[in-house]
mmCIF file of C-alpha atoms and ligand atoms in Angstrom:
data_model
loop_
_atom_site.group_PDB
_atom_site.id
_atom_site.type_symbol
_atom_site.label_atom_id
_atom_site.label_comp_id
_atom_site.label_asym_id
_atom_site.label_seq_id
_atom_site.Cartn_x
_atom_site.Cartn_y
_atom_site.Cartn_z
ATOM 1 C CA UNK A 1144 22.781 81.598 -3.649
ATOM 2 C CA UNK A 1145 21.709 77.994 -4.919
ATOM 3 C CA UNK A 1146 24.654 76.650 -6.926
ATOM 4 C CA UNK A 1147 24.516 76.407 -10.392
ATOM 5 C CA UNK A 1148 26.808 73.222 -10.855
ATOM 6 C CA UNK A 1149 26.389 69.963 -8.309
ATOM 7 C CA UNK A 1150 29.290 67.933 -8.633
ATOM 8 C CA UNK A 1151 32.924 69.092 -10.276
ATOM 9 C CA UNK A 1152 35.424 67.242 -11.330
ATOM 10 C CA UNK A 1153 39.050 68.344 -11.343
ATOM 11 C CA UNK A 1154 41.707 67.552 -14.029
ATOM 12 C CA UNK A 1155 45.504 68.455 -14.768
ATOM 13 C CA UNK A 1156 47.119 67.952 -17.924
ATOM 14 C CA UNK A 1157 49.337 68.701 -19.851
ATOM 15 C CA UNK A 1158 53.375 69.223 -18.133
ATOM 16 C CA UNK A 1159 53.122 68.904 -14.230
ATOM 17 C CA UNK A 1160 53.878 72.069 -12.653
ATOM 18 C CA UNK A 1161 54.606 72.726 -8.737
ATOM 19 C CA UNK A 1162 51.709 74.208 -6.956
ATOM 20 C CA UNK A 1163 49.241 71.886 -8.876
ATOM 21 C CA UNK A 1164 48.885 69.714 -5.882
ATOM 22 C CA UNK A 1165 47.617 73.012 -4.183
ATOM 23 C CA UNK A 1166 44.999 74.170 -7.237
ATOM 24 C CA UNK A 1167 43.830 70.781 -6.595
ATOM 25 C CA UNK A 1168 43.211 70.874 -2.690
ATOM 26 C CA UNK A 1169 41.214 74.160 -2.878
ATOM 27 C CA UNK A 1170 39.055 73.198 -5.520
ATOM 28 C CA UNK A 1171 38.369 70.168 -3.284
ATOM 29 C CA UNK A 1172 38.190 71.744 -0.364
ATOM 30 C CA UNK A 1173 35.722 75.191 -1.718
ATOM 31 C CA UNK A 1174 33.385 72.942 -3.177
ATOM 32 C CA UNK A 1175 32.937 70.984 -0.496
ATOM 33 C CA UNK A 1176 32.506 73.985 1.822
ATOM 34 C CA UNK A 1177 29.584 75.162 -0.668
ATOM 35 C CA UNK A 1178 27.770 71.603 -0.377
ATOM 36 C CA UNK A 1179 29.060 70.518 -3.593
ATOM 37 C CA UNK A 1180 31.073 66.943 -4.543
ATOM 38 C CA UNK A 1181 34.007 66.751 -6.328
ATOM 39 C CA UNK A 1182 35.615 63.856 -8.317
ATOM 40 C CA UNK A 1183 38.724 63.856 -8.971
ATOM 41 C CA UNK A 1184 39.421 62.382 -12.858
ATOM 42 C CA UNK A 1185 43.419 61.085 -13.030
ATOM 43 C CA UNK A 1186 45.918 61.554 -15.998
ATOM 44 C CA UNK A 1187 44.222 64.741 -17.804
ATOM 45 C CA UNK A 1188 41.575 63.506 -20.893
ATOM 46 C CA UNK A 1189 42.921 60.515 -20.999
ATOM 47 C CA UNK A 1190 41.985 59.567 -17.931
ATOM 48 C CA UNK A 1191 38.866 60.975 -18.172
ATOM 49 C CA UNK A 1192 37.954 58.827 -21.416
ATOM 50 C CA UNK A 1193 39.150 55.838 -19.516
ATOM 51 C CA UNK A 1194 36.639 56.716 -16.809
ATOM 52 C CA UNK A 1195 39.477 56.517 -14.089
ATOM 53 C CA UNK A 1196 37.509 58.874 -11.898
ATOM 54 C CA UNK A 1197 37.624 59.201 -8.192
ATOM 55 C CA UNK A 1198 35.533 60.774 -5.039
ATOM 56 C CA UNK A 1199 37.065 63.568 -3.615
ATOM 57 C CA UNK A 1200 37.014 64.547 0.422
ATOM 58 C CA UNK A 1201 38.439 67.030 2.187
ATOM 59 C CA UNK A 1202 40.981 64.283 3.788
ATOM 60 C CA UNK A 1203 41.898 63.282 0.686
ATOM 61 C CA UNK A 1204 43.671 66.334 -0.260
ATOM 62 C CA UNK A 1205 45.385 66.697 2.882
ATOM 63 C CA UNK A 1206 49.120 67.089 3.261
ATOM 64 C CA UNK A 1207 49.835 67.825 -0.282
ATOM 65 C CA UNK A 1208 50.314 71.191 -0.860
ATOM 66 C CA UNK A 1209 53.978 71.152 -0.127
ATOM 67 C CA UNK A 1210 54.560 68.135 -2.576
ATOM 68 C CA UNK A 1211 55.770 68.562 -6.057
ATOM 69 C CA UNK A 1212 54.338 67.301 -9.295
ATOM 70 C CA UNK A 1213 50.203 65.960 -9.517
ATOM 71 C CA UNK A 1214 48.365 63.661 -7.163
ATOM 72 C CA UNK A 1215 46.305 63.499 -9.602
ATOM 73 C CA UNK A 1216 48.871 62.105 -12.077
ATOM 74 C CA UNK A 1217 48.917 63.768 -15.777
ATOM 75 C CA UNK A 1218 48.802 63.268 -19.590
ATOM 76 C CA UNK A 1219 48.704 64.242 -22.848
ATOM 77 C CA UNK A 1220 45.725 62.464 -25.396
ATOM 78 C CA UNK A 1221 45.389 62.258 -28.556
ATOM 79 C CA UNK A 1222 42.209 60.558 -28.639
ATOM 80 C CA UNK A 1223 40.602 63.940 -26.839
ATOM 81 C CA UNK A 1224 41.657 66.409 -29.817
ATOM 82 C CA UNK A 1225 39.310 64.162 -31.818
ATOM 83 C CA UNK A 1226 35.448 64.580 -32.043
ATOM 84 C CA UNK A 1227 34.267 61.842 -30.971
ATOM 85 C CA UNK A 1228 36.679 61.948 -28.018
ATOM 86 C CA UNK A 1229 35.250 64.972 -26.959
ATOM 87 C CA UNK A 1230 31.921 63.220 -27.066
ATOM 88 C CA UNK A 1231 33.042 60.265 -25.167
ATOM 89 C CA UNK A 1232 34.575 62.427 -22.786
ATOM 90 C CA UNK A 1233 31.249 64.774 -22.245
ATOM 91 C CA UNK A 1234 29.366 61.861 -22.250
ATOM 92 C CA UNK A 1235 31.615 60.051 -19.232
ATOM 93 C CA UNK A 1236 30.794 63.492 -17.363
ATOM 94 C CA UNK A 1237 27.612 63.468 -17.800
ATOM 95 C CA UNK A 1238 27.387 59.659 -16.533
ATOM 96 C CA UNK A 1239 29.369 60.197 -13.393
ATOM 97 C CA UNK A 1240 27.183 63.715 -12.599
ATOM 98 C CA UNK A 1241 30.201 65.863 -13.366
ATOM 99 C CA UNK A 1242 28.322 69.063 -14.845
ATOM 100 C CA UNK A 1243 31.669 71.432 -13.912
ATOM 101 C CA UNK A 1244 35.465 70.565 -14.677
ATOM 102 C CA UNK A 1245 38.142 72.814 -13.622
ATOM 103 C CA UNK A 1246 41.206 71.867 -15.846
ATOM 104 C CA UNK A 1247 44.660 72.941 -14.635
ATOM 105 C CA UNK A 1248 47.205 73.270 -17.550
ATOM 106 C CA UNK A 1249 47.887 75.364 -20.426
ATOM 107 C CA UNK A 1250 46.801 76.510 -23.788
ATOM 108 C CA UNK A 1251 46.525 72.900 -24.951
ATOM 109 C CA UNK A 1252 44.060 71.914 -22.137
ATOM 110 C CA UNK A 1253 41.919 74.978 -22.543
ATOM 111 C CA UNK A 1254 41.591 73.896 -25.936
ATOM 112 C CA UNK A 1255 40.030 70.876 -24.956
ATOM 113 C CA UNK A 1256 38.238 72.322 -21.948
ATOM 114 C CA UNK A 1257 37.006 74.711 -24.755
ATOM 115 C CA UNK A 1258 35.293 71.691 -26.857
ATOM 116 C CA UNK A 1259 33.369 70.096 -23.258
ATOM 117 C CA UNK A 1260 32.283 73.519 -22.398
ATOM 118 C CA UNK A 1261 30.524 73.537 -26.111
ATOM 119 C CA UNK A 1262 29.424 69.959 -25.381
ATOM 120 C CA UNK A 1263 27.255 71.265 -22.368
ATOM 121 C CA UNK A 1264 29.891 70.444 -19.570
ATOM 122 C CA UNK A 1265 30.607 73.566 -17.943
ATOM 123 C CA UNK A 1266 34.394 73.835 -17.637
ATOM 124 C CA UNK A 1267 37.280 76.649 -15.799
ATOM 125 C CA UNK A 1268 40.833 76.290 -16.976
ATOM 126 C CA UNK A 1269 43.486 77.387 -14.492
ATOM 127 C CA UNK A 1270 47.066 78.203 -15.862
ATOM 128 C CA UNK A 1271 49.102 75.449 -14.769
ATOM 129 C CA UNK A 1272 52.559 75.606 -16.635
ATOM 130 C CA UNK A 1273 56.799 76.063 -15.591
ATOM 131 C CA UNK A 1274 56.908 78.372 -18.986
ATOM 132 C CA UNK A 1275 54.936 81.060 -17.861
ATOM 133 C CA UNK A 1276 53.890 80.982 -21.643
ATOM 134 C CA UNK A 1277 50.104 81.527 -20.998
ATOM 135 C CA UNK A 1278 49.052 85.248 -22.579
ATOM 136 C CA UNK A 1279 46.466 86.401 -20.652
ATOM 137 C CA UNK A 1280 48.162 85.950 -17.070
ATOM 138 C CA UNK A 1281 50.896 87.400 -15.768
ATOM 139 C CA UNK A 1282 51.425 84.662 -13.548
ATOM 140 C CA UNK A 1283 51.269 80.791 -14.301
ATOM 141 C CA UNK A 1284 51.410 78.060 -11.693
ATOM 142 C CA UNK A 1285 55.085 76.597 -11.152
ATOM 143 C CA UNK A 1286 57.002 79.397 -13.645
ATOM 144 C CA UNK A 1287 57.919 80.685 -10.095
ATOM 145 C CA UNK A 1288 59.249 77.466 -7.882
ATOM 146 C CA UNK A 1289 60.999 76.599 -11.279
ATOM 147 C CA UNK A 1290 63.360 79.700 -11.639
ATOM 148 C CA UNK A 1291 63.922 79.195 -8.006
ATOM 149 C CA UNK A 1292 65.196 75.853 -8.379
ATOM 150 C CA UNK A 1293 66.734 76.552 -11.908
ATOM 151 C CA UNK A 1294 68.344 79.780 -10.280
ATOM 152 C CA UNK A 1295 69.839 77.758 -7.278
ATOM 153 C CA UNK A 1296 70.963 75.099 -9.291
ATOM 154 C CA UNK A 1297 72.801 77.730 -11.911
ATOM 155 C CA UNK A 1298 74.866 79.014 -8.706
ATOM 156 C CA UNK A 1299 76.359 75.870 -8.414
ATOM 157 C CA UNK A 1300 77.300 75.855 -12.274
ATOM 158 C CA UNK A 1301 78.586 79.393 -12.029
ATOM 159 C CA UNK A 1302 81.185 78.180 -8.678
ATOM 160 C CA UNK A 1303 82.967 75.233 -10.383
ATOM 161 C CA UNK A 1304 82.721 76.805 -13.365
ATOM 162 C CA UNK A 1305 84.540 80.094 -11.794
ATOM 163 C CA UNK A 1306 87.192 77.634 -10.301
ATOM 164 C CA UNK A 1307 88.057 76.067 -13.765
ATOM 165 C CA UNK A 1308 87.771 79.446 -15.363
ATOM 166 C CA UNK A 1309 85.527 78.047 -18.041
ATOM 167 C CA UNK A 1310 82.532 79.148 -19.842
ATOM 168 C CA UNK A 1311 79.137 77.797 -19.185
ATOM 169 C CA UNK A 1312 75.992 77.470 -21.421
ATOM 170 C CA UNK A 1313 73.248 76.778 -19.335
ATOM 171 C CA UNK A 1314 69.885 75.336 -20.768
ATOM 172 C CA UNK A 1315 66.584 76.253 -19.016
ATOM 173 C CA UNK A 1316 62.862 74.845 -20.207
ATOM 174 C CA UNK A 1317 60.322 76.657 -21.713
ATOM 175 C CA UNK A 1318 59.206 75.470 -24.928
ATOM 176 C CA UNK A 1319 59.199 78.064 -27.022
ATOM 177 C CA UNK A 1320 59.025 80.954 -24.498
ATOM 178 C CA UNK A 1321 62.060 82.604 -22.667
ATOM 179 C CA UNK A 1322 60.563 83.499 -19.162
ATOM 180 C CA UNK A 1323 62.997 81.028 -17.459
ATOM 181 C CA UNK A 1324 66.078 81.909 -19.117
ATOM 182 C CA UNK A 1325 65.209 85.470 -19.075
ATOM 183 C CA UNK A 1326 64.320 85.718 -15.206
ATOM 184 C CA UNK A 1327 67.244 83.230 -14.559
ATOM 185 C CA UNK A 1328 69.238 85.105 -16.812
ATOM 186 C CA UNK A 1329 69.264 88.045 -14.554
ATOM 187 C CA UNK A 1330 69.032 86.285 -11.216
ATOM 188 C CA UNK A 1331 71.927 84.703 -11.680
ATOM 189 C CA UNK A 1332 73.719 87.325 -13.414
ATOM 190 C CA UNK A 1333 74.288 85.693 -16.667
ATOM 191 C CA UNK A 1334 76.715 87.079 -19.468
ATOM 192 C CA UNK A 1335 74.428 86.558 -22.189
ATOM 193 C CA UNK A 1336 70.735 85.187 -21.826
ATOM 194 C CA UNK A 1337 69.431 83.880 -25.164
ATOM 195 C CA UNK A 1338 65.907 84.152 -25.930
ATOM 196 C CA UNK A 1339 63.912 82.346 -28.507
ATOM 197 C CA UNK A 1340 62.072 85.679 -29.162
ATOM 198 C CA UNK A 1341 65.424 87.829 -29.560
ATOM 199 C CA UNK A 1342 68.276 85.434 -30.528
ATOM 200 C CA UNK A 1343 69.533 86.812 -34.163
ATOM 201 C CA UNK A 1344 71.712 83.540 -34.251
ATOM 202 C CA UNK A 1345 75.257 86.051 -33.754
ATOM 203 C CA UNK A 1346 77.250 83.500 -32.433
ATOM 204 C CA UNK A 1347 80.488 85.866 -32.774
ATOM 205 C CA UNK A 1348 79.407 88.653 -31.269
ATOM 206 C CA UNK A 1349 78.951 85.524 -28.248
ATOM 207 C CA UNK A 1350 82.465 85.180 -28.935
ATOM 208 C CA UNK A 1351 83.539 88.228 -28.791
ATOM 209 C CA UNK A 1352 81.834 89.272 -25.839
ATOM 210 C CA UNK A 1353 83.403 85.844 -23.945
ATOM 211 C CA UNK A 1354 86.767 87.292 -25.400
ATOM 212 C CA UNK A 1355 86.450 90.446 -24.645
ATOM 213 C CA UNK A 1356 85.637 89.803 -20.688
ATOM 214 C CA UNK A 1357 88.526 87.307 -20.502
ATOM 215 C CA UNK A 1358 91.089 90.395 -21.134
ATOM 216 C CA UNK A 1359 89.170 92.062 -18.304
ATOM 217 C CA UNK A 1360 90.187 89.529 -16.235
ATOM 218 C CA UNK A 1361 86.618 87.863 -15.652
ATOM 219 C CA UNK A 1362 86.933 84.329 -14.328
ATOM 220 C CA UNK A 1363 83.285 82.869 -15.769
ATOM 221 C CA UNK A 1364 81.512 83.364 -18.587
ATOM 222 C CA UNK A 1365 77.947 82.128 -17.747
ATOM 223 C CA UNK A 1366 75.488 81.945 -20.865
ATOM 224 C CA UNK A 1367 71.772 81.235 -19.946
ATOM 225 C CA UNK A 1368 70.230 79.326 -23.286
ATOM 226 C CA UNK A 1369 66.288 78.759 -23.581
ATOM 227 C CA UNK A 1370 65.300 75.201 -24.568
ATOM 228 C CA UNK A 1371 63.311 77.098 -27.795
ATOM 229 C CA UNK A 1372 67.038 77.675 -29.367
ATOM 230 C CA UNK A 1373 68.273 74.364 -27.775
ATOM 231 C CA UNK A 1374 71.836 73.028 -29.019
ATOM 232 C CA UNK A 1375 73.425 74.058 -26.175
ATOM 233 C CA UNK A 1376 76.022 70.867 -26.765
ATOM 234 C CA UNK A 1377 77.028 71.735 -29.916
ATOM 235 C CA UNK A 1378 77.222 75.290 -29.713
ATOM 236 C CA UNK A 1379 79.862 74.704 -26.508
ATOM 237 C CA UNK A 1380 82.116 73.029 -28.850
ATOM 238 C CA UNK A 1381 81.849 75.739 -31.363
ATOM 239 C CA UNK A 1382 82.715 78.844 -29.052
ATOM 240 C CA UNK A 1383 85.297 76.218 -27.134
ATOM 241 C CA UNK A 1384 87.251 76.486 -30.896
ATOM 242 C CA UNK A 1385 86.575 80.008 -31.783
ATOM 243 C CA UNK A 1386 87.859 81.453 -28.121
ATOM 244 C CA UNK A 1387 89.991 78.877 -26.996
ATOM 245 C CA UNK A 1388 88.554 78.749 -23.574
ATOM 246 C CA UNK A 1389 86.850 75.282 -22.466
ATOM 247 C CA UNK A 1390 83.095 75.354 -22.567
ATOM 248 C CA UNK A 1391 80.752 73.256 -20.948
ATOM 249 C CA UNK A 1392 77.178 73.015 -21.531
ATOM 250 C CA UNK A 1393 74.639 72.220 -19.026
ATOM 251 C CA UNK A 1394 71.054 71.138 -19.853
ATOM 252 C CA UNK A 1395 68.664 71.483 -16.724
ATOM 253 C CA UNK A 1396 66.015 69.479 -17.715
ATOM 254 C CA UNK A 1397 63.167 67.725 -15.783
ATOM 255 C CA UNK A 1398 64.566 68.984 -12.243
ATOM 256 C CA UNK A 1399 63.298 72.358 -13.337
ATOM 257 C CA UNK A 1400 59.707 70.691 -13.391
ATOM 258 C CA UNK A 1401 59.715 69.145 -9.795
ATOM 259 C CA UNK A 1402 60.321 69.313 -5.828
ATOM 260 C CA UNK A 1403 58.386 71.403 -3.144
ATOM 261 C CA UNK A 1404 56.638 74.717 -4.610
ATOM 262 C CA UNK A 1405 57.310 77.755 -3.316
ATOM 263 C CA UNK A 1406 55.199 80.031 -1.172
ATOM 264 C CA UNK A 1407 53.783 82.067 -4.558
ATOM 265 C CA UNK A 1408 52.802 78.881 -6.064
ATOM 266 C CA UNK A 1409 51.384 77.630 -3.293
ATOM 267 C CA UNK A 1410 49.665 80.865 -2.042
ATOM 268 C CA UNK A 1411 48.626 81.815 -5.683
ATOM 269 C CA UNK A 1412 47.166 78.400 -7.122
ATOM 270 C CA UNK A 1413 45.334 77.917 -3.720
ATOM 271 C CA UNK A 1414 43.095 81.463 -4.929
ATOM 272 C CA UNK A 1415 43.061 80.117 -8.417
ATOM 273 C CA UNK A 1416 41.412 76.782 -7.679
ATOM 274 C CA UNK A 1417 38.872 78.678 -5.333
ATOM 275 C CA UNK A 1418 38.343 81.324 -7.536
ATOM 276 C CA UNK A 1419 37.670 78.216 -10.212
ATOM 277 C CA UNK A 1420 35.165 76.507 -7.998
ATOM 278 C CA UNK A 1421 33.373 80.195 -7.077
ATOM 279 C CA UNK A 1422 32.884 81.334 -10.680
ATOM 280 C CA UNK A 1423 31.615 77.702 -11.938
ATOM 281 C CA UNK A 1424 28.949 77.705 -9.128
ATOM 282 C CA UNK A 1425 27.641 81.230 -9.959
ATOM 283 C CA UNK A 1426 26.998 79.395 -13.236
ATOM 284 C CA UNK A 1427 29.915 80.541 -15.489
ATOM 285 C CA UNK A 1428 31.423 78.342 -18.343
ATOM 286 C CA UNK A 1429 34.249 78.385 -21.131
ATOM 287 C CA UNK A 1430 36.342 80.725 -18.609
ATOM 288 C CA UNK A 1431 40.234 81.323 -17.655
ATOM 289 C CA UNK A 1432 41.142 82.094 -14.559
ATOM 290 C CA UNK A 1433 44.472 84.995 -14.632
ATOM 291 C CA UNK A 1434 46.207 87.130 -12.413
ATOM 292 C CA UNK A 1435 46.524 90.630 -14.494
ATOM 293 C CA UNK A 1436 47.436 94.086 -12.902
ATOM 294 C CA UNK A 1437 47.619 92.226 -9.071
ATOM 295 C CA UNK A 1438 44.245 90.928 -9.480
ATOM 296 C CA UNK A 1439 42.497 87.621 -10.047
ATOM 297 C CA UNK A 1440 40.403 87.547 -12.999
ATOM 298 C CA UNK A 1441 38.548 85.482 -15.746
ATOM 299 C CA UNK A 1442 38.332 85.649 -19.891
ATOM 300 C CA UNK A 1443 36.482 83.810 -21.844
ATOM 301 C CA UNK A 1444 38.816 80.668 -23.283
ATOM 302 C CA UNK A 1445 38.110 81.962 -26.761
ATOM 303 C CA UNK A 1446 39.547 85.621 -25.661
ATOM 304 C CA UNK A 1447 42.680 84.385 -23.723
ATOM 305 C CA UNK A 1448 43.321 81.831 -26.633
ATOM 306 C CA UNK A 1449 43.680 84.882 -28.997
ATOM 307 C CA UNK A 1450 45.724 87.191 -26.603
ATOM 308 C CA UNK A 1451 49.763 87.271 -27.392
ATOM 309 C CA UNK A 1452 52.383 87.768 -25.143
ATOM 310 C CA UNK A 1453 55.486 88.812 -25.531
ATOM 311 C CA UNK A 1454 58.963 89.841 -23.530
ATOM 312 C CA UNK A 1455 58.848 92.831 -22.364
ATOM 313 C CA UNK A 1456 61.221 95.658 -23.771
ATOM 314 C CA UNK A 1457 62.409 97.152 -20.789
ATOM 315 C CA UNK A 1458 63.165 93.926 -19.129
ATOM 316 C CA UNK A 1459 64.799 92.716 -21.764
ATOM 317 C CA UNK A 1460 67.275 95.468 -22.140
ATOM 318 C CA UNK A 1461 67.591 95.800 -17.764
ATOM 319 C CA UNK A 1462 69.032 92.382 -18.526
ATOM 320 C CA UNK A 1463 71.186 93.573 -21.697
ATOM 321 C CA UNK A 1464 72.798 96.285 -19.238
ATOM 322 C CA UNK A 1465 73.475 94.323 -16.064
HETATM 323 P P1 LIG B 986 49.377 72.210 -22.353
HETATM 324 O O1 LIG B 986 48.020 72.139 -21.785
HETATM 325 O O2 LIG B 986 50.445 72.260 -21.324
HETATM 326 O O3 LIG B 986 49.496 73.292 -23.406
HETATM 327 P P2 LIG B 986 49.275 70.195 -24.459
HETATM 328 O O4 LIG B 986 49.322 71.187 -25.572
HETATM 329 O O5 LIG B 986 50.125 68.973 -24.581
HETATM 330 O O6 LIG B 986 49.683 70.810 -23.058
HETATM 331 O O7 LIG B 986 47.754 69.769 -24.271
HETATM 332 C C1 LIG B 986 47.361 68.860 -23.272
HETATM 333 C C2 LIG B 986 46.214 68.018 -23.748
HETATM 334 O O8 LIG B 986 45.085 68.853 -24.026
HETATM 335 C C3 LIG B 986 46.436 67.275 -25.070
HETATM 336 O O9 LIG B 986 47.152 66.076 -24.904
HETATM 337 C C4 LIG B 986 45.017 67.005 -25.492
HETATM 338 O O10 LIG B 986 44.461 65.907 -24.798
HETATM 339 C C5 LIG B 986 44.302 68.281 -25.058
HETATM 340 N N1 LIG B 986 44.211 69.199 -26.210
HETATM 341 C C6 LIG B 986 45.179 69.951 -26.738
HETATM 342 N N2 LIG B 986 44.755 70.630 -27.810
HETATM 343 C C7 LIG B 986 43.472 70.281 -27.978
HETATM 344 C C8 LIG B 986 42.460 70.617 -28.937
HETATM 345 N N3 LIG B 986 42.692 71.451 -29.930
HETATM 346 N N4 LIG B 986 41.250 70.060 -28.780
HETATM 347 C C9 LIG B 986 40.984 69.198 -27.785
HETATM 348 N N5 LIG B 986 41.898 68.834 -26.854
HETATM 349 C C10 LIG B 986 43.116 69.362 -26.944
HETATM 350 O O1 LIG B 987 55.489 72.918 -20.605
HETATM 351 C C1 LIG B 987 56.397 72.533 -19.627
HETATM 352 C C2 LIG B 987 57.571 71.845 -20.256
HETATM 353 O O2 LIG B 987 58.426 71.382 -19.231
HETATM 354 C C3 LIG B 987 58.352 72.672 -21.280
HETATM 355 O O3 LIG B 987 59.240 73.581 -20.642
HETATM 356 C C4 LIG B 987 59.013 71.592 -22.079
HETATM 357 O O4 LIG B 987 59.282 72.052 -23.396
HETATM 358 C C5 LIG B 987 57.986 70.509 -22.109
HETATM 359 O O5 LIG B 987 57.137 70.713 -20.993
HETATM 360 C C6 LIG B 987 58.550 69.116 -22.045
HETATM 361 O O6 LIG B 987 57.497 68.221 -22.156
HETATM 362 P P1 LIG B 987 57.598 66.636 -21.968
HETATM 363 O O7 LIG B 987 57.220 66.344 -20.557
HETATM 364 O O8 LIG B 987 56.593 66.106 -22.923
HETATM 365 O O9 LIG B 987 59.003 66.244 -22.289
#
C-alpha cells in the first residue's frame, strides 16, 4: 500500500525517559524499511523552531538501545505553546518535507503535537514518561527501568538504615502521580507509602505506626514519599521529635531518570515507535499510541487528553496490608 506520509521526523520532549533511545531507533529503522526518510529534529519544539534538524539512517541509530536518556537530546519551549510558534514550527516541517512527526513524551507534548496535527502536519505521540502518569496507557516508556533502579537503590537505604535502627523517608519522582512510590512502595516492602492521591496529611498516625513497630521489635521503619507531597526533609525532623527515633530522609532524584533501560522498556518502546511509523503511513493523524488490556493501541490525542487515571483500589489497599 503506497504510503501516505514521505518523510517523518522524530522528536522527544519533555523529561527524558529510558527506552527513548529505543522508540527512536524503530521509528528510524520501520520507516526506512517502508521506503520512507526520517529526520531526526533535536531538543523537542525547541529544536524544531530552531531548525536543528538532522537525516536519519539506519546506522545512525545503531548501538543505542541499551543507553539511557535521548540521542536526540530534549526540551521544554515556551515559544511552541504560542500560536505563532506552532506556525513557525509547521511551517519548518513543511520546509524540510517533514509531513509526519512522531513525538515521544507526555501529555504536554501531545498538546503540542495536537496544534501541528491541526496545522496540516500529521503527527503520533508515543508515551514517553518515568511517572507512568499518562491516562490512556497502562504502560509509559521508562516508569518501568525507573522503579527498578529506584527499587534497587531503596535496598541499600533500607540495610544501613536497619544497622542504625533508624527510620527512613524515601522520596521517589513522579510529579504529581504516585506510580513510583506506590510500586516501590511494595517492592521494597515499605512501612508506609504516601501517595499524592491518598495522603490525608495524618502525620501521627505515621507516628504511631513507627512507634508502634519499634515495641515489636522492628529494626527499620522505611517510609516511601512521592515527590507530589515532597518535604521529605522537614517532615524527618518532625517524626525524629515526636518518636524519638533518628530519621533520615532520602530524596532520589535525577538517578531515577537515567542509566540502561530495562528489557520492558526496551522491548515495549521498540513496538511503540513501529506501531507510530505504521499508523502514520496508513495515513492517520492527531493519534496516541497505548498499551491497554495487553494490547497496542491508538486514541485520538483529543480522547486520551480527556481520559483520567487514577490508583487503583485494590492495589492500593494490597499495599496497605503487606
Ligand atoms: P510532558 O510532555 O512530559 O508532559 P511538558 O508538559 O513540559 O512535558 O511539555 C513539553 C513541551 O510540550 C512544552 O515545553 C511545550 O513546548 C509543549 N507543550 C506543552 N503544552 C503545550 C500546549 N498546550 N500547546 C503547545 N505545546 C505545548
Ligand atoms: O516527568 C518526569 C519527571 O522526572 C517528574 O518525575 C519530575 O517531577 C519532573 O520530571 C522533573 O522535571 P525537571 O527535569 O524539569 O526537573
Amino acid at each position: 500500500m503506497q504510503s501516505k506520509v514521505g518523510t517523518i521526523g522524530v522528536l522527544t520532549s519533555g523529561g527524558d525517559a529510558p527506552g527513548m533511545n529505543a522508540a527512536i531507533r524503530a521509528v528510524v529503522r520501520t520507516a526506512i524499511a517502508k521506503g520512507l526518510k526520517v529526520k531526526g529534529i533535536k531538543k523537542g519544539y525547541l529544536g524544531l523552531l530552531n531548525e536543528e534538524i538532522i537525516d536519519m539512517e539506519r546506522k545512525d541509530v545503531s548501538d543505542i538501545i541499551q543507553r539511557g536518556g535521548t540521542i536526540l537530546g530534549t526540551a521544554r519551549c515556551m515559544e511552541f505553546m504560542t500560536p505563532e510558534g506552532q506556525q513557525k514550527g509547521a511551517e519548518i516541517c513543511r520546509r524540510h518535507g517533514i509531513d509526519g512527526v512522531v513525538v515521544i513524551g507526555g501529555d504536554g507534548s501531545y498538546q503540542g503535537a495536537q496544534k501541528l496535527a491541526s496545522l496540516g502536519i500529521n503527527t503520533v505521540g508515543l508515551p514517553g514518561t518515568i511517572d507512568l502518569d499518562i491516562a490512556c496507557t497502562d504502560y509509559t516508556i521508562g516508569f518501568d527501568t525507573a522503579v527498578n533502579t529506584a527499587m534497587e537503590a531503596i535496598d541499600k537505604v533500607k540495610d544501613t538504615s536497619s544497622s542504625h535502627e533508624r527510620c527512613s523517608i524515601i522520596e521517589v519522582m513522579g510529579r504529581n502521580a504516585g506510580y513510583i512510590a506506590l510500586w516501590c512502595g511494595v517492592a521494597n516492602g515499605a512501612e508506609d507509602i504516601l501517595l499524592p492521591e491518598k495522603y490525608d496529611f495524618n502525620e501521627q498516625a505515621i507516628v504511631n505506626h513507627i512507634i508502634a513497630n519499634r515495641k515489636q521489635g522492628k529494626t527499620h521503619h522505611l517510609i516511601i514519599n512521592a515527590e507530589g507531597i515532597g518535604h521529605s526533609t522537614s517532615m524527618a525532623r518532625r517524626i525524629e521529635a515526636a518518636t524519638g527515633i533518628e530519621t533520615r530522609a532520602t530524596i532520589l532524584g535525577y538517578m531515577q531518570r537515567g542509566g540502561s533501560p530495562t528489557c520492558k522498556d526496551r522491548y515495549y518502546a521498540s513496538m511503540m515507535g513501529s506501531y507510530a511509523v505504521d499508523i502514520l503511513a496508513a495515513g492517520k493523524s492527531n493519534r496516541v499510541v497505548a498499551h491497554r488490556h495487553g494490547e497496542f493501541v491508538d486514541y485520538d490525542i483529543e480522547e486520551a487528553l480527556s481520559m483520567q487515571k487514577n490508583i487503583d483500589e485494590y492495589q492500593y489497599n494490597v499495599a496497605r496490608i503487606l
